């Protein structure tokens, strides 16, 4: 165990810093916190963790070999994901003028389960549709895997570490979002939605032209 402990520690530092960098996923968590509150934040984070878990499973199943053998299929899946990312970005931008604070309370009371499910799906789709997130794990994990040790166990540990780091980092952004909701900072809510939407659109366009 001592010979692989340094790899785990380095993985924690690398992934932890990556989670803390404000990006599209973090902004989406904050936006849901500003719009629907803490429970929506938790649902969004669960969606992100679920997508990352699938990434780990794919890496464990040899996704790199599949990409090398079937690049066209991967490109098609990548295009579908980018298209959905652009769609989400446009939705955020279009809804930036919506006064969340005057509508959300009634909406939550009448349709709490739907909001929780939608928050989960949004977190999952944003993370799953971002090929950079998948390629990050695809490129990073082999650097930390010890081939002389059980690979499945190592992947499970790395996956659990990532889930914990996601929960801690994105909870921070979600908390910032809930502060916007609590104090009804309408301007902040407006710009948070706008910035999130623009980031999604920018990232989608950037991935399309690369």
PDB file of C-alpha atoms in Angstrom, residues 52-164:
ATOM      1  CA  UNK A  52     -17.771  10.816 -13.573  1.00  0.00           C
ATOM      2  CA  UNK A  53     -18.465   7.293 -12.331  1.00  0.00           C
ATOM      3  CA  UNK A  54     -19.413   6.294 -15.876  1.00  0.00           C
ATOM      4  CA  UNK A  55     -16.152   7.856 -17.091  1.00  0.00           C
ATOM      5  CA  UNK A  56     -14.212   5.669 -14.650  1.00  0.00           C
ATOM      6  CA  UNK A  57     -16.093   2.566 -15.799  1.00  0.00           C
ATOM      7  CA  UNK A  58     -15.344   3.383 -19.425  1.00  0.00           C
ATOM      8  CA  UNK A  59     -11.668   3.882 -18.654  1.00  0.00           C
ATOM      9  CA  UNK A  60     -11.665   0.546 -16.850  1.00  0.00           C
ATOM     10  CA  UNK A  61     -13.306  -1.149 -19.841  1.00  0.00           C
ATOM     11  CA  UNK A  62     -10.609   0.137 -22.161  1.00  0.00           C
ATOM     12  CA  UNK A  63     -12.227   3.192 -23.703  1.00  0.00           C
ATOM     13  CA  UNK A  64      -8.912   4.339 -25.167  1.00  0.00           C
ATOM     14  CA  UNK A  65      -8.647   1.187 -27.253  1.00  0.00           C
ATOM     15  CA  UNK A  66     -12.222   1.698 -28.497  1.00  0.00           C
ATOM     16  CA  UNK A  67     -11.523   5.325 -29.452  1.00  0.00           C
ATOM     17  CA  UNK A  68      -8.404   4.256 -31.348  1.00  0.00           C
ATOM     18  CA  UNK A  69     -10.314   1.557 -33.249  1.00  0.00           C
ATOM     19  CA  UNK A  70     -13.557   3.452 -33.867  1.00  0.00           C
ATOM     20  CA  UNK A  71     -12.692   7.168 -34.067  1.00  0.00           C
ATOM     21  CA  UNK A  72     -15.735   7.960 -36.244  1.00  0.00           C
ATOM     22  CA  UNK A  73     -18.202   6.634 -33.650  1.00  0.00           C
ATOM     23  CA  UNK A  74     -16.422   8.608 -30.961  1.00  0.00           C
ATOM     24  CA  UNK A  75     -16.613  11.757 -33.090  1.00  0.00           C
ATOM     25  CA  UNK A  76     -20.362  11.259 -33.569  1.00  0.00           C
ATOM     26  CA  UNK A  77     -20.908  10.831 -29.816  1.00  0.00           C
ATOM     27  CA  UNK A  78     -18.718  13.852 -29.187  1.00  0.00           C
ATOM     28  CA  UNK A  79     -20.739  15.944 -31.636  1.00  0.00           C
ATOM     29  CA  UNK A  80     -24.011  14.931 -29.951  1.00  0.00           C
ATOM     30  CA  UNK A  81     -22.613  15.926 -26.566  1.00  0.00           C
ATOM     31  CA  UNK A  82     -21.335  19.272 -27.823  1.00  0.00           C
ATOM     32  CA  UNK A  83     -24.676  20.021 -29.490  1.00  0.00           C
ATOM     33  CA  UNK A  84     -26.502  19.416 -26.215  1.00  0.00           C
ATOM     34  CA  UNK A  85     -23.982  21.606 -24.399  1.00  0.00           C
ATOM     35  CA  UNK A  86     -24.741  24.438 -26.829  1.00  0.00           C
ATOM     36  CA  UNK A  87     -28.466  23.899 -26.272  1.00  0.00           C
ATOM     37  CA  UNK A  88     -28.070  24.166 -22.493  1.00  0.00           C
ATOM     38  CA  UNK A  89     -25.992  27.311 -22.885  1.00  0.00           C
ATOM     39  CA  UNK A  90     -28.648  28.955 -25.034  1.00  0.00           C
ATOM     40  CA  UNK A  91     -31.322  27.999 -22.479  1.00  0.00           C
ATOM     41  CA  UNK A  92     -29.344  29.668 -19.672  1.00  0.00           C
ATOM     42  CA  UNK A  93     -28.909  32.820 -21.747  1.00  0.00           C
ATOM     43  CA  UNK A  94     -32.572  32.946 -22.769  1.00  0.00           C
ATOM     44  CA  UNK A  95     -33.751  32.533 -19.155  1.00  0.00           C
ATOM     45  CA  UNK A  96     -31.364  35.097 -17.673  1.00  0.00           C
ATOM     46  CA  UNK A  97     -34.109  37.729 -17.394  1.00  0.00           C
ATOM     47  CA  UNK A  98     -36.472  35.412 -15.534  1.00  0.00           C
ATOM     48  CA  UNK A  99     -37.003  36.616 -11.967  1.00  0.00           C
ATOM     49  CA  UNK A 100     -36.210  33.400 -10.132  1.00  0.00           C
ATOM     50  CA  UNK A 101     -37.056  34.782  -6.693  1.00  0.00           C
ATOM     51  CA  UNK A 102     -40.677  35.616  -7.503  1.00  0.00           C
ATOM     52  CA  UNK A 103     -41.423  32.259  -9.108  1.00  0.00           C
ATOM     53  CA  UNK A 104     -39.251  29.660  -7.459  1.00  0.00           C
ATOM     54  CA  UNK A 105     -41.034  29.258  -4.106  1.00  0.00           C
ATOM     55  CA  UNK A 106     -44.343  28.324  -5.689  1.00  0.00           C
ATOM     56  CA  UNK A 107     -42.595  26.093  -8.210  1.00  0.00           C
ATOM     57  CA  UNK A 108     -40.648  24.202  -5.565  1.00  0.00           C
ATOM     58  CA  UNK A 109     -43.702  23.651  -3.404  1.00  0.00           C
ATOM     59  CA  UNK A 110     -45.776  22.329  -6.283  1.00  0.00           C
ATOM     60  CA  UNK A 111     -43.156  20.378  -8.220  1.00  0.00           C
ATOM     61  CA  UNK A 112     -40.233  19.662  -5.904  1.00  0.00           C
ATOM     62  CA  UNK A 113     -39.599  16.154  -7.255  1.00  0.00           C
ATOM     63  CA  UNK A 114     -39.443  17.369 -10.859  1.00  0.00           C
ATOM     64  CA  UNK A 115     -36.957  20.117  -9.934  1.00  0.00           C
ATOM     65  CA  UNK A 116     -34.751  17.625  -8.090  1.00  0.00           C
ATOM     66  CA  UNK A 117     -34.797  15.247 -11.059  1.00  0.00           C
ATOM     67  CA  UNK A 118     -34.140  18.032 -13.561  1.00  0.00           C
ATOM     68  CA  UNK A 119     -31.217  19.307 -11.487  1.00  0.00           C
ATOM     69  CA  UNK A 120     -29.731  15.811 -11.420  1.00  0.00           C
ATOM     70  CA  UNK A 121     -30.161  15.406 -15.171  1.00  0.00           C
ATOM     71  CA  UNK A 122     -28.678  18.830 -15.836  1.00  0.00           C
ATOM     72  CA  UNK A 123     -25.575  18.083 -13.754  1.00  0.00           C
ATOM     73  CA  UNK A 124     -25.224  14.696 -15.430  1.00  0.00           C
ATOM     74  CA  UNK A 125     -25.683  15.975 -18.981  1.00  0.00           C
ATOM     75  CA  UNK A 126     -23.345  18.952 -18.591  1.00  0.00           C
ATOM     76  CA  UNK A 127     -20.577  16.722 -17.262  1.00  0.00           C
ATOM     77  CA  UNK A 128     -21.244  13.789 -19.591  1.00  0.00           C
ATOM     78  CA  UNK A 129     -21.515  15.988 -22.689  1.00  0.00           C
ATOM     79  CA  UNK A 130     -18.153  17.629 -22.018  1.00  0.00           C
ATOM     80  CA  UNK A 131     -15.544  15.507 -23.814  1.00  0.00           C
ATOM     81  CA  UNK A 132     -12.789  17.421 -22.028  1.00  0.00           C
ATOM     82  CA  UNK A 133     -13.950  15.955 -18.716  1.00  0.00           C
ATOM     83  CA  UNK A 134     -13.801  12.406 -20.097  1.00  0.00           C
ATOM     84  CA  UNK A 135     -10.462  12.962 -21.835  1.00  0.00           C
ATOM     85  CA  UNK A 136      -9.097  14.366 -18.566  1.00  0.00           C
ATOM     86  CA  UNK A 137      -9.692  11.063 -16.792  1.00  0.00           C
ATOM     87  CA  UNK A 138      -8.669   9.072 -19.865  1.00  0.00           C
ATOM     88  CA  UNK A 139      -5.303  10.826 -19.925  1.00  0.00           C
ATOM     89  CA  UNK A 140      -4.815  11.223 -16.175  1.00  0.00           C
ATOM     90  CA  UNK A 141      -5.734   7.859 -14.707  1.00  0.00           C
ATOM     91  CA  UNK A 142      -3.101   5.745 -16.504  1.00  0.00           C
ATOM     92  CA  UNK A 143      -0.442   7.965 -14.935  1.00  0.00           C
ATOM     93  CA  UNK A 144      -1.536   6.839 -11.460  1.00  0.00           C
ATOM     94  CA  UNK A 145      -2.504   3.227 -12.072  1.00  0.00           C
ATOM     95  CA  UNK A 146      -0.020   0.659 -10.782  1.00  0.00           C
ATOM     96  CA  UNK A 147      -0.206  -2.300 -13.225  1.00  0.00           C
ATOM     97  CA  UNK A 148       1.175  -4.679 -10.590  1.00  0.00           C
ATOM     98  CA  UNK A 149      -1.809  -4.026  -8.301  1.00  0.00           C
ATOM     99  CA  UNK A 150      -5.537  -4.879  -8.826  1.00  0.00           C
ATOM    100  CA  UNK A 151      -6.706  -2.265 -11.349  1.00  0.00           C
ATOM    101  CA  UNK A 152     -10.408  -2.459 -10.459  1.00  0.00           C
ATOM    102  CA  UNK A 153      -9.689  -1.698  -6.811  1.00  0.00           C
ATOM    103  CA  UNK A 154      -7.483   1.234  -7.764  1.00  0.00           C
ATOM    104  CA  UNK A 155     -10.148   2.638 -10.105  1.00  0.00           C
ATOM    105  CA  UNK A 156     -12.779   2.259  -7.383  1.00  0.00           C
ATOM    106  CA  UNK A 157     -10.597   4.176  -4.921  1.00  0.00           C
ATOM    107  CA  UNK A 158      -9.858   6.928  -7.446  1.00  0.00           C
ATOM    108  CA  UNK A 159     -13.561   7.139  -8.275  1.00  0.00           C
ATOM    109  CA  UNK A 160     -14.494   7.487  -4.585  1.00  0.00           C
ATOM    110  CA  UNK A 161     -11.822  10.167  -4.103  1.00  0.00           C
ATOM    111  CA  UNK A 162     -13.125  12.096  -7.113  1.00  0.00           C
ATOM    112  CA  UNK A 163     -16.707  11.864  -5.846  1.00  0.00           C
ATOM    113  CA  UNK A 164     -15.669  13.267  -2.466  1.00  0.00           C
TER     114      UNK A 164
END
